[in-house]
Coordinates of C-alpha atoms in Angstrom, one line a residue:
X1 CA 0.0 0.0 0.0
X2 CA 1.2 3.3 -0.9
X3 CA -0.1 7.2 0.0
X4 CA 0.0 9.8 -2.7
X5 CA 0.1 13.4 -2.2
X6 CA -0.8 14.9 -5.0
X7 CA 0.1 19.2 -4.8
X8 CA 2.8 21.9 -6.8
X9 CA 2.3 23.5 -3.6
X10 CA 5.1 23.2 -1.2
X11 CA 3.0 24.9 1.7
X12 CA 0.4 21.7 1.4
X13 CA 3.2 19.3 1.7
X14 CA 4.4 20.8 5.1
X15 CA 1.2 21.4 6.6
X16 CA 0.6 17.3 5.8
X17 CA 3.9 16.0 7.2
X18 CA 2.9 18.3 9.9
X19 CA -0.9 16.9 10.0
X20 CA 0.8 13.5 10.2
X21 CA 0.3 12.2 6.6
X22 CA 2.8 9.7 6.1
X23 CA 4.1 9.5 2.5
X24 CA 7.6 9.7 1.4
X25 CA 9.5 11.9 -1.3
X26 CA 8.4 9.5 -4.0
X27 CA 5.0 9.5 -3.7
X28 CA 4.5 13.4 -3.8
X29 CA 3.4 14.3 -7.6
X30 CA 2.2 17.1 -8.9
X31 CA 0.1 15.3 -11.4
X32 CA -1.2 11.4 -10.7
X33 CA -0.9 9.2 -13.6
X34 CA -4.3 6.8 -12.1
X35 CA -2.3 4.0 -14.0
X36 CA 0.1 3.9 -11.2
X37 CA -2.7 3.7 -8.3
X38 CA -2.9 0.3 -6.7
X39 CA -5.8 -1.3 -4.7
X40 CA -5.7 -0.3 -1.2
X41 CA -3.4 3.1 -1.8
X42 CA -4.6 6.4 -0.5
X43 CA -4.6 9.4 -2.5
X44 CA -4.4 12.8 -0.8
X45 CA -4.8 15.6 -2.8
X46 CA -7.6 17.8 -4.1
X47 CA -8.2 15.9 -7.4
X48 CA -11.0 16.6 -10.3
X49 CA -13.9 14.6 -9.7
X50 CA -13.4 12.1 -12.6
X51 CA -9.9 11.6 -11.2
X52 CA -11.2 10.9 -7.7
X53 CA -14.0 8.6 -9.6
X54 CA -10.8 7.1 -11.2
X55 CA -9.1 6.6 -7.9
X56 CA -11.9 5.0 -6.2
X57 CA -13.1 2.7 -9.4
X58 CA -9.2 0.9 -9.0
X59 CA -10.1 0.1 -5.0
X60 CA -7.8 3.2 -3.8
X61 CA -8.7 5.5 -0.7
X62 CA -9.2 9.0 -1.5
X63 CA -8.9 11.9 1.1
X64 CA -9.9 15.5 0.0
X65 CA -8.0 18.5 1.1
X66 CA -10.2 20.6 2.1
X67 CA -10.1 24.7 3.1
X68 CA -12.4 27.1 3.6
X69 CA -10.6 29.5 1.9
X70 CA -11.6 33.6 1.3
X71 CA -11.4 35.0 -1.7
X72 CA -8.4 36.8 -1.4
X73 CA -6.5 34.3 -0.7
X74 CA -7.1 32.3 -4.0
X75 CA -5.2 32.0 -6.8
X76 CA -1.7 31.9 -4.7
X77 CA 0.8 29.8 -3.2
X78 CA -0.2 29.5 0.9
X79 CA 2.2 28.3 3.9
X80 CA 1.2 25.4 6.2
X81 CA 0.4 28.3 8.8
X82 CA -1.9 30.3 6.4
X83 CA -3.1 26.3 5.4
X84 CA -4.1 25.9 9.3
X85 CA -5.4 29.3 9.5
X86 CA -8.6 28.4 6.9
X87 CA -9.2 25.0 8.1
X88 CA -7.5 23.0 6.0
X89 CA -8.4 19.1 6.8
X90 CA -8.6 15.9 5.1
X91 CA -12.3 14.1 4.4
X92 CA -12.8 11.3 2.8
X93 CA -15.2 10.9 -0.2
X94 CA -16.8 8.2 -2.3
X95 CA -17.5 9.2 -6.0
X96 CA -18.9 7.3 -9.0
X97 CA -19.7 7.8 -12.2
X98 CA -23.0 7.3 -13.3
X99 CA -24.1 8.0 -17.0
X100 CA -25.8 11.5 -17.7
X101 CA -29.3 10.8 -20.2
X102 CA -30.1 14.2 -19.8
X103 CA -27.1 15.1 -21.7
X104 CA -26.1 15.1 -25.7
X105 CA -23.0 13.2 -26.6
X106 CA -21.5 15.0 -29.1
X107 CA -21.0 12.6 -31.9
X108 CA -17.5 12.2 -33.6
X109 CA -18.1 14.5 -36.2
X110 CA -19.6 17.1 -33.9
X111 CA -16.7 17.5 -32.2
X112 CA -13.9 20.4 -32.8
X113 CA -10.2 19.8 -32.0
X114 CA -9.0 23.4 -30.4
X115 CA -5.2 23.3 -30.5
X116 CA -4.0 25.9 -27.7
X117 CA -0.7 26.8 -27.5
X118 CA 1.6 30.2 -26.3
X119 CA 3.7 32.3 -28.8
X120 CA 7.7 32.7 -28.3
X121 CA 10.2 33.9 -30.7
X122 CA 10.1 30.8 -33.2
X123 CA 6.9 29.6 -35.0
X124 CA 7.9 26.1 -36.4
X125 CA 6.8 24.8 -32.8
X126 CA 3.4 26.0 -33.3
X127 CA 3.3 25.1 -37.0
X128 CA 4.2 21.7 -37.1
X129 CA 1.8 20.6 -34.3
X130 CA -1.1 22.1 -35.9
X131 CA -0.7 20.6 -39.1
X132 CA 0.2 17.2 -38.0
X133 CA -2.6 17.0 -35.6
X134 CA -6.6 17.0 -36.3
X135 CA -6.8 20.6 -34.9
X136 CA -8.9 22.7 -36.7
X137 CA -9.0 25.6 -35.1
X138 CA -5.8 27.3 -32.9
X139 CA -6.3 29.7 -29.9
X140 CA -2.8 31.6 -29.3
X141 CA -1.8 33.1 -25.8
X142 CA 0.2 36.0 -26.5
X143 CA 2.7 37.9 -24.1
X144 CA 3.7 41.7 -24.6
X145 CA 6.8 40.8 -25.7
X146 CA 7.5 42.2 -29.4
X147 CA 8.9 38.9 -30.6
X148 CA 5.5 37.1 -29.1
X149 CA 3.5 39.6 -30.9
X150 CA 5.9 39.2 -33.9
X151 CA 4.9 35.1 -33.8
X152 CA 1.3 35.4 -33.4
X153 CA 1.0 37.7 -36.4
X154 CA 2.9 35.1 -38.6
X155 CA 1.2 31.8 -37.6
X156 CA -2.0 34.1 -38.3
X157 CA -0.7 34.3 -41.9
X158 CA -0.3 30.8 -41.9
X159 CA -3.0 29.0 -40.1
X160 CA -6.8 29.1 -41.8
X161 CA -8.6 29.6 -38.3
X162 CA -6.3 31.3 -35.2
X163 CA -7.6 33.4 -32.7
X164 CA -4.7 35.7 -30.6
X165 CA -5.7 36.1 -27.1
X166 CA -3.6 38.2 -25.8
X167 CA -1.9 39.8 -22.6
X168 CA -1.0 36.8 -21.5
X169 CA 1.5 37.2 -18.0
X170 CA 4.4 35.8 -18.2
X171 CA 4.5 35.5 -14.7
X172 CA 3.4 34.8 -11.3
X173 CA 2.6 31.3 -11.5
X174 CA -0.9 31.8 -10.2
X175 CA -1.8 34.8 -12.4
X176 CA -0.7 32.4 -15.5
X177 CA -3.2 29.7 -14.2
X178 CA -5.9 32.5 -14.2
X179 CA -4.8 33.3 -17.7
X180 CA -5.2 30.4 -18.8
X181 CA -8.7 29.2 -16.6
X182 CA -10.1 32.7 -18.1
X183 CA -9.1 31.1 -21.9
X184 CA -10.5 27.9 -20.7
X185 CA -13.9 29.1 -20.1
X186 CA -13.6 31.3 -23.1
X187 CA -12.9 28.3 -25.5
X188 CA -15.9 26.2 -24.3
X189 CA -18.4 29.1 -24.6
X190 CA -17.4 29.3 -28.2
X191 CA -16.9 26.1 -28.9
X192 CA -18.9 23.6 -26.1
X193 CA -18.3 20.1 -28.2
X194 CA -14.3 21.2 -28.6
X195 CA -11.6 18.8 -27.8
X196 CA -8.6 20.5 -26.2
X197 CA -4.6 20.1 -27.3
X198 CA -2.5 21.8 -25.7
X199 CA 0.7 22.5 -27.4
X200 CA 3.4 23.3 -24.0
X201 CA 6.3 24.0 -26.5
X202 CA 6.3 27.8 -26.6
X203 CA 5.8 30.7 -23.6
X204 CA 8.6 30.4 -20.8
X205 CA 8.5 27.6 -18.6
X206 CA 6.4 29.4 -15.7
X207 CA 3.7 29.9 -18.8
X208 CA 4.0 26.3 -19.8
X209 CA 3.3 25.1 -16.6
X210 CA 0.9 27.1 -16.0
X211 CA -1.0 26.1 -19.0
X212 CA -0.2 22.8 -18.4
X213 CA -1.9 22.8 -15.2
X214 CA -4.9 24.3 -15.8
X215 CA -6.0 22.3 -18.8
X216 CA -3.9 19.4 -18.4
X217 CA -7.1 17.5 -16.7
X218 CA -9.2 18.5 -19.5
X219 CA -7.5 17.5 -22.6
X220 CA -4.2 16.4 -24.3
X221 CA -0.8 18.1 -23.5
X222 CA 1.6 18.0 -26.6
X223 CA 5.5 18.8 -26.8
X224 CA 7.2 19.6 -29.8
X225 CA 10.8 18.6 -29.9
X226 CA 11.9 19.7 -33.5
X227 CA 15.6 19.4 -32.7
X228 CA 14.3 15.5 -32.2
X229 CA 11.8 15.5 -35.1
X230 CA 8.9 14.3 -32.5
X231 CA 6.0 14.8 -31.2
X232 CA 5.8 13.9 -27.5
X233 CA 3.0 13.5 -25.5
X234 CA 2.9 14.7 -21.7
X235 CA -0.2 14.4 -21.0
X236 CA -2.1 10.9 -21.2
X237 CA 2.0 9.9 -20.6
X238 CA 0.4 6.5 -21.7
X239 CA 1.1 7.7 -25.3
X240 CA 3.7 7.2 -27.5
X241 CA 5.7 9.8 -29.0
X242 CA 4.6 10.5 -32.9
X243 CA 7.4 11.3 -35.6
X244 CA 7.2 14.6 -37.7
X245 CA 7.0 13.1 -40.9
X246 CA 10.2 14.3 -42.8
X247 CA 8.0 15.6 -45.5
X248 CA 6.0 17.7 -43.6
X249 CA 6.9 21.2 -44.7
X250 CA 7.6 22.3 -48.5
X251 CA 9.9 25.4 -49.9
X252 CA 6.9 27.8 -49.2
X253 CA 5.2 25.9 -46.7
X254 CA 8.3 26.4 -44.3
X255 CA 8.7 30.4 -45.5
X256 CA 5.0 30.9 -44.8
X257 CA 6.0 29.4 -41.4
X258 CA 9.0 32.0 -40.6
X259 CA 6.5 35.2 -41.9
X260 CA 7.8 35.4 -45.6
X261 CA 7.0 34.4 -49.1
X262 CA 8.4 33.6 -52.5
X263 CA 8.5 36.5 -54.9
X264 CA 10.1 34.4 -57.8
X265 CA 11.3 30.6 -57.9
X266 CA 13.7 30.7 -61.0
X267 CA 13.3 27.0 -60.9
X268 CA 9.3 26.5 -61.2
X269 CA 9.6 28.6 -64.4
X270 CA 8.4 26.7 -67.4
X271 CA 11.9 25.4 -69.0
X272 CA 14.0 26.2 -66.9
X273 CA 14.7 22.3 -66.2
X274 CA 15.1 21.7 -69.8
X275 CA 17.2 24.5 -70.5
X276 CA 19.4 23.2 -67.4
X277 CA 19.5 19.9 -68.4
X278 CA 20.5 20.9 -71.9
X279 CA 23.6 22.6 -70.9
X280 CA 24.6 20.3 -67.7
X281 CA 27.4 18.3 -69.6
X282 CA 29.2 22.0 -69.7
X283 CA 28.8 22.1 -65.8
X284 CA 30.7 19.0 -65.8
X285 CA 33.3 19.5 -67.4
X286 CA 33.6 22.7 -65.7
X287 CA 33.9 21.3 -62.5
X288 CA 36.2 18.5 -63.4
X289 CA 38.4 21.4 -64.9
X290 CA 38.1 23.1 -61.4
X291 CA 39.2 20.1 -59.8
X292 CA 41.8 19.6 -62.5
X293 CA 43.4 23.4 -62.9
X294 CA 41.6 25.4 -60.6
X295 CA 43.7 27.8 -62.3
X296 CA 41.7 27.6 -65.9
X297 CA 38.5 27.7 -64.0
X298 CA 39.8 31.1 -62.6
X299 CA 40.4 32.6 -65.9
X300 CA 36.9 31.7 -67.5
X301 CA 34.9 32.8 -64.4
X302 CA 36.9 36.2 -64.8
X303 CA 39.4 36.0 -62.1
X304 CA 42.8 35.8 -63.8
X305 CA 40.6 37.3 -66.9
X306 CA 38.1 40.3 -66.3
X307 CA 36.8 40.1 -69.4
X308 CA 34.0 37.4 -68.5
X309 CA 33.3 39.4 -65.3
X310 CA 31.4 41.9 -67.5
X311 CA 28.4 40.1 -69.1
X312 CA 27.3 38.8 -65.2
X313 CA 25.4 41.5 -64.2
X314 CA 23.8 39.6 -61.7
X315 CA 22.6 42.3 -59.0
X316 CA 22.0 44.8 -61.6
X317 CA 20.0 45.3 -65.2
X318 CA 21.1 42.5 -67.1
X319 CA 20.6 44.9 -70.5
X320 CA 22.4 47.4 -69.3
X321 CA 25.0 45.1 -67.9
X322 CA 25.2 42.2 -71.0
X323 CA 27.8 42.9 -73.5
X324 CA 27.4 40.5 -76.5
X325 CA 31.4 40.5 -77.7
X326 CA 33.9 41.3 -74.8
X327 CA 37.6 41.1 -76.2
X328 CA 40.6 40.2 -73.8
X329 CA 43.3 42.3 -72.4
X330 CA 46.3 42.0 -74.9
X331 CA 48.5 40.1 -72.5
X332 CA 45.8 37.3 -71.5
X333 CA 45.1 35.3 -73.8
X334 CA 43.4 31.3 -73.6
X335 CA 46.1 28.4 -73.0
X336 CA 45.3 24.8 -73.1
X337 CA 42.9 24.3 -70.9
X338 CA 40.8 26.7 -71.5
X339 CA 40.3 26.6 -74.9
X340 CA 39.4 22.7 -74.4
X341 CA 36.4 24.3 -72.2
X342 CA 35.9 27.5 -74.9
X343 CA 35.3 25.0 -77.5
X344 CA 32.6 22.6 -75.2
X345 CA 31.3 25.9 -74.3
X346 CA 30.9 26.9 -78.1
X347 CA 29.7 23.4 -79.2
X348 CA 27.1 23.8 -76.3
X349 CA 25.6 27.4 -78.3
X350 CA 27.0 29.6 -75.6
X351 CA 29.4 31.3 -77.1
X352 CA 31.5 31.6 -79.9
X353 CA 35.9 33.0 -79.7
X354 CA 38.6 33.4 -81.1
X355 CA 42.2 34.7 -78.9
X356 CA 40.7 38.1 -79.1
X357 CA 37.8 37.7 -78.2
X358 CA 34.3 36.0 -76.7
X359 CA 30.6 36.4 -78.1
X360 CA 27.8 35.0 -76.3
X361 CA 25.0 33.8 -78.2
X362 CA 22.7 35.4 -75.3
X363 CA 22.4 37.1 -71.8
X364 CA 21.6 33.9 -70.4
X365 CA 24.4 32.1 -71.5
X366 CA 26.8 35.3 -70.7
X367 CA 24.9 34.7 -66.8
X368 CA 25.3 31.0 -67.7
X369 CA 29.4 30.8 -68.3
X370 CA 30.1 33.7 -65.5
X371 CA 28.9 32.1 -63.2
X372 CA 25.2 30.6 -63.3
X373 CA 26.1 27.1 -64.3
X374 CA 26.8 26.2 -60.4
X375 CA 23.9 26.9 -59.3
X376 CA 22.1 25.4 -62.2
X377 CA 24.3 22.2 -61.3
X378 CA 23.5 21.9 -57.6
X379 CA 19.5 22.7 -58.6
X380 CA 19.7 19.2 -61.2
X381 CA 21.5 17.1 -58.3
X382 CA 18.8 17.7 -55.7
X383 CA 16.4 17.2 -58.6
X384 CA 17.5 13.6 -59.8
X385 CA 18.1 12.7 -55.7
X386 CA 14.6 13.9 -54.7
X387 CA 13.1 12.3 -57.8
X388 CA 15.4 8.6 -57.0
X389 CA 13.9 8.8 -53.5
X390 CA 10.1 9.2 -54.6
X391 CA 10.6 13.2 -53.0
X392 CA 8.3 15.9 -54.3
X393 CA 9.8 18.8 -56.5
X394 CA 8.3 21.3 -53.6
X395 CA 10.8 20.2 -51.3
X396 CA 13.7 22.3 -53.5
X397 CA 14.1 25.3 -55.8
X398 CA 17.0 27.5 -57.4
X399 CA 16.7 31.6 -57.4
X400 CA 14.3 32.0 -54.4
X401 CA 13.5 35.5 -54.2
X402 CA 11.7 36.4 -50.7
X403 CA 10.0 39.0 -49.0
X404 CA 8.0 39.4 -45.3
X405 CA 4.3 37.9 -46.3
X406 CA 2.5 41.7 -45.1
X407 CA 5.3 43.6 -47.4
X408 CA 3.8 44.6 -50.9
X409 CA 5.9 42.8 -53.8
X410 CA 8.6 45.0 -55.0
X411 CA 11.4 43.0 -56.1
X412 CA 14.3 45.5 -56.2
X413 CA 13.2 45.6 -52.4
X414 CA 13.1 41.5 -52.1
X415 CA 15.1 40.4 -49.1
X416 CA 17.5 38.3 -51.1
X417 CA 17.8 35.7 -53.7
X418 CA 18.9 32.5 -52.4
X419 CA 20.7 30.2 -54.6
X420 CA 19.8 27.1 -54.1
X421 CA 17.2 26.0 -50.6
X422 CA 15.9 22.2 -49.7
X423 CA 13.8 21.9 -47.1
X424 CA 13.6 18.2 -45.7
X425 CA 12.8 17.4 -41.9
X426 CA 10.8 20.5 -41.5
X427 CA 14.8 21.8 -41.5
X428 CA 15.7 24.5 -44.5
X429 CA 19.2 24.2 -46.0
X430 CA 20.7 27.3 -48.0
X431 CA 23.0 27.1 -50.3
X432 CA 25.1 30.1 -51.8
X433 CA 26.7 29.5 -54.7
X434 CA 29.8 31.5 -56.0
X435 CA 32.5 31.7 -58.7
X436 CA 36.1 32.0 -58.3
X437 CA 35.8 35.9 -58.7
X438 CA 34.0 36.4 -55.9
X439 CA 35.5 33.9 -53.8
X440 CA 39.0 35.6 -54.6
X441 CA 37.8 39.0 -52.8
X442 CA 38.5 39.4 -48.7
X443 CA 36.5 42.0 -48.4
X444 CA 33.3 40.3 -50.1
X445 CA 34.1 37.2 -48.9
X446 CA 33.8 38.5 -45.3
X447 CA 30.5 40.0 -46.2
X448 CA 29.0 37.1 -48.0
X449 CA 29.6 34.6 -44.7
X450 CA 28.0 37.0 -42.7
X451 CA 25.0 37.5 -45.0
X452 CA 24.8 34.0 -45.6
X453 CA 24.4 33.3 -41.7
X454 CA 22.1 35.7 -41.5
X455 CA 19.7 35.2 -44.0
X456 CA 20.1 31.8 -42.9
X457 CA 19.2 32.0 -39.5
X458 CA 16.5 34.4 -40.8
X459 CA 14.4 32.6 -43.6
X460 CA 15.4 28.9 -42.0
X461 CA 15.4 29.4 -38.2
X462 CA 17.7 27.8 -35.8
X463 CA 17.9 24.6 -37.1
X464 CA 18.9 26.0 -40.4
X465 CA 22.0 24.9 -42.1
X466 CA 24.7 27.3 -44.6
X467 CA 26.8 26.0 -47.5
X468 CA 28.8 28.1 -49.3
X469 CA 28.9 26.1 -53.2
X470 CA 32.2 27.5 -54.8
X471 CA 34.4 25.9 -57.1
X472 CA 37.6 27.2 -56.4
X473 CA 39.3 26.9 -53.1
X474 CA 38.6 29.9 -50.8
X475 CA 42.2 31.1 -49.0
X476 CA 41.5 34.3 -47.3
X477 CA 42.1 33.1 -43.5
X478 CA 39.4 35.4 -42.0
X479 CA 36.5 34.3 -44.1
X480 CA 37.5 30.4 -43.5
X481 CA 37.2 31.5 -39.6
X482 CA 34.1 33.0 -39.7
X483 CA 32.7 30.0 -41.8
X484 CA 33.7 27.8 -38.8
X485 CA 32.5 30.2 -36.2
X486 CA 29.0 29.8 -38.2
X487 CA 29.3 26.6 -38.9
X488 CA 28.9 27.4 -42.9
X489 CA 30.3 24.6 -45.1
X490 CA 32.2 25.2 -47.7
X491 CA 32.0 22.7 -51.0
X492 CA 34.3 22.7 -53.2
X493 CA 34.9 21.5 -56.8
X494 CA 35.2 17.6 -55.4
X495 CA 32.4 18.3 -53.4
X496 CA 30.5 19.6 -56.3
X497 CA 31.3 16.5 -57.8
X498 CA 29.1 14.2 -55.1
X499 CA 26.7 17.2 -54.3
X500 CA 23.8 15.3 -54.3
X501 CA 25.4 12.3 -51.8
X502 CA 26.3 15.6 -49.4
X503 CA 22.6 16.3 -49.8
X504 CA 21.4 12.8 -49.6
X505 CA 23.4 12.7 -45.8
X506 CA 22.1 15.9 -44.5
X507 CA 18.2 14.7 -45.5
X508 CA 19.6 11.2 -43.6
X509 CA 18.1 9.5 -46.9
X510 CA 18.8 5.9 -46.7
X511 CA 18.5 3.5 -49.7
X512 CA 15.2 2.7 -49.4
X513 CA 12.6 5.6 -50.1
X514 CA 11.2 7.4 -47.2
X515 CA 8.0 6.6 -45.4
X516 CA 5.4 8.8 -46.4
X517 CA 3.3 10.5 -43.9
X518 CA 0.3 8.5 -42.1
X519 CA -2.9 9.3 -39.9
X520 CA -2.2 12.9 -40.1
X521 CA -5.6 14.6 -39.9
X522 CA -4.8 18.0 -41.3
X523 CA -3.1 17.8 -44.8
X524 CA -0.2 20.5 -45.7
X525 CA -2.4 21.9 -48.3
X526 CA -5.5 21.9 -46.6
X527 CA -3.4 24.4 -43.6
X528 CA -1.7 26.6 -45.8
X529 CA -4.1 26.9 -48.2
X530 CA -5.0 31.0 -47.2
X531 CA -1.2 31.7 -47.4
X532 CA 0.2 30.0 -49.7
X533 CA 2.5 32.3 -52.2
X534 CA 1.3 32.4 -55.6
X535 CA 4.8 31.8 -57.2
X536 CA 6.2 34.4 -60.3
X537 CA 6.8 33.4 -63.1
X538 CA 10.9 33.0 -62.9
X539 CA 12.0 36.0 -66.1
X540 CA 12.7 34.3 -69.8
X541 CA 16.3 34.8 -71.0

């Protein structure tokens, strides 16, 4: 036989040891799993009535704490004096549950699921949850801190049906609990056949608690651990955790999540696969030459040769910037090597040469041999893996333009253009491709880390990952240092080579093709349906 005390309170415990309630360290919970309960255990406590009904039905003793307490005195922590003071004493009950005619029982499809849950500084927490589960409709306690405010305004561009609730305290525990009691009664006067979820991922921990106990007894608590890639259940603990499904989230899907949208997706333009595909043999043979004669790779992309820096144009207007026939500078002119890739290059349509000069058949294949072609390359690897493994094209794209999702389009003003992004295990991975021109430059290398990490961090998250794509070897110390410090990796020409094995580890793809998601209620389509970007049409070159 075992006694329970079941309290958060640590006044309640000492008045009990005091009232001469014997029960040891172990046996003092601050919520009873009935599961645990034996026959002929006493519980002590001041439990819900099913709960007591619970107790009793398993042959268990309860006791009732009882006070007759004053108003002023609720809704706070009291000592074993103040406990005393109000008449606090134990009486014993018998409850059982009898069946209620004279009310409905709401059938299945009558019933709402009411996801709660509290904002904090990251959204993916509140996201994933919602669309994994059968909620329908999400209720979102909100603090006054800015980056609260800041999370309830994006999940409201991303969930059909949220309600904010805010000024939501942050803290004492018992004005939390009223918080959340007040939310409580709110919720089933709007909704009286809802079925509760709370989601105790976001708020601080006082909040969470808080939450937890106030509607913990009347519905399921839910933990999101996305470092984890689970779902884990606190509350019936008698559940097992349930995987995020690794396909969860999609390219706009996960930047509808962080507050921003697509402007233009280069790669969901009509040909530019094709196009890619026609030139990819040039991409090769580029990169082999990088690996080769990093040297001759150098001089094409403009670095020991300027002359093929000036069709690129890539931040600017590409008319103004695109000249068709560029000649060298009179001491430069194409060795070996080069001329091997000139002449691909030329047999490809690109271009044509002679030793005075290049002409590109077009801006795009100006963009294409100054540069473009990496990015191009890295877009086709993910494509073929993703299409090996049975992966939707949603979960990747090349030249992702992006802007906050309340900012009116203007794409001079678009946040940045991000090379190449895969989103896999609700995790975004960016990918900044650059040529040996730009990786050359100290001063722009140090920017570019830093930008890289921040837009990172920014678009993806915390659990966002940075390469840096380049196909010549990077040598200025300081940038190498800061790509540590940000944990950015740097792939090179070999890596290039085996980009989409890289990618293939950092999805943790395995041989076989990934299970696909199962028994989740809510489809992804179905939750982002109000926000999801209309994609623009990527520009023909």
């Amino acid at each position: 036989m075992k006694t329970w005390f079941v309290s958060r309170h640590p006044g309640a415990v000492f008045w009990a040891r005091d009232a001469g309630v014997k029960v040891n360290d172990s046996g003092i919970v601050g919520d009873l799993d009935v599961q645990n309960v034996s026959p002929g255990d006493v519980v002590v406590g001041t439990l819900p009535m099913n709960l007591a009904a619970d107790v009793l039905a398993k042959g268990a003793k309860y006791l009732h704490l009882a006070l007759n307490l004053p108003a002023d005195a609720r809704g706070r922590d009291l000592t074993a004096d103040e406990m005393r003071t109000f008449g606090a004493r134990l009486e014993e009950y018998e409850i059982r549950r009898i069946s209620s005619p004279h009310l409905a029982e709401p059938s299945p499809g009558e019933t709402t699921n009411v996801m709660v849950c509290i904002a904090s500084g990251q959204t993916l927490q509140n996201v994933l949850p919602f669309v994994l589960t059968s909620a329908t409709k999400l209720y979102i306690a909100v603090s006054d801190a800015p980056e609260s405010r800041r999370s309830a305004e994006k999940l409201r561009m991303v969930v059909p049906d949220v309600v904010i609730v805010a000024g939501a305290p942050a803290a004492p525990l018992a004005a939390v609990e009223r918080f959340a009691s007040e939310l409580y009664a709110r919720i089933r006067a709007e909704l009286p056949k809802s079925h509760i979820i709370l989601n105790a991922t976001g708020g601080t921990k006082l909040m969470s608690a808080g939450f937890v106990n106030v509607l913990g007894p009347v519905g399921e608590v839910i933990y999101c651990d996305t470092e984890n890639d689970r779902l884990e259940y606190l509350q019936p603990s008698s559940l097992r955790p349930v995987a995020l499904p690794a396909d969860l989230l999609e390219v706009e899907s996960l930047l509808a999540a962080q507050g921003l949208k697509a402007t233009t997706i280069q790669s969901r333009a009509a040909g530019w696969k094709g196009r890619a595909e026609g030139r990819r043999h040039v991409a090769k043979s580029l990169i082999e030459l990088a690996v080769a004669n990093p040297g001759a790779l150098g001089w094409i992309n403009g670095n020991s040769n300027p002359a093929f820096s000036a069709p690129r144009g890539y931040k600017g207007d590409r008319d103004r910037f695109f000249e068709p026939t560029v000649r060298f500078p009179k001491d430069s002119k194409p060795f070996a090597a080069v001329k091997r890739a000139l002449n691909e290059m030329a047999d490809a349509g690109l271009l044509s040469w002679t030793d005075e000069a290049v002409t590109y058949t077009s801006r795009d294949a100006a963009v294409f041999v100054g540069g473009g072609w990496i990015e191009e390359w890295v877009g086709l690897e993910v494509a073929d893996l993703c299409k090996r493994k049975g992966i939707s094209d949603g979960h990747w794209a090349v030249g992702v333009k992006v802007l906050p999702v309340d900012a009116a389009f203007d794409e001079k003003k678009s946040l940045n253009e991000l090379d190449l992004v895969v989103v896999w295990r609700n995790r975004l991975l960016v990918v900044e491709c650059k040529t040996s021109r730009a990786v050359d430059n100290n001063s722009e290398n140090q920017t570019m880390v830093n930008k890289l990490e921040a837009i990172g961090h920014y678009v993806g998250g915390p659990f966002s990952t940075k390469w840096l794509a380049t196909a010549v070897p990077i040598h200025d110390q300081l940038a190498l240092q800061r790509c540590n410090q940000f944990n950015v990796r740097i792939v090179d020409a070999k890596g290039l080579k085996k980009f989409a094995s890289l990618v293939a580890e950092w999805m943790q793809l395995v041989d076989d093709k990934p299970a696909k998601r199962e028994g989740a209620a809510g489809s992804l389509a179905d939750a982002f349906a109000a926000a999801k970007p209309k994609t623009k049409a990527g520009k023909k070159h």
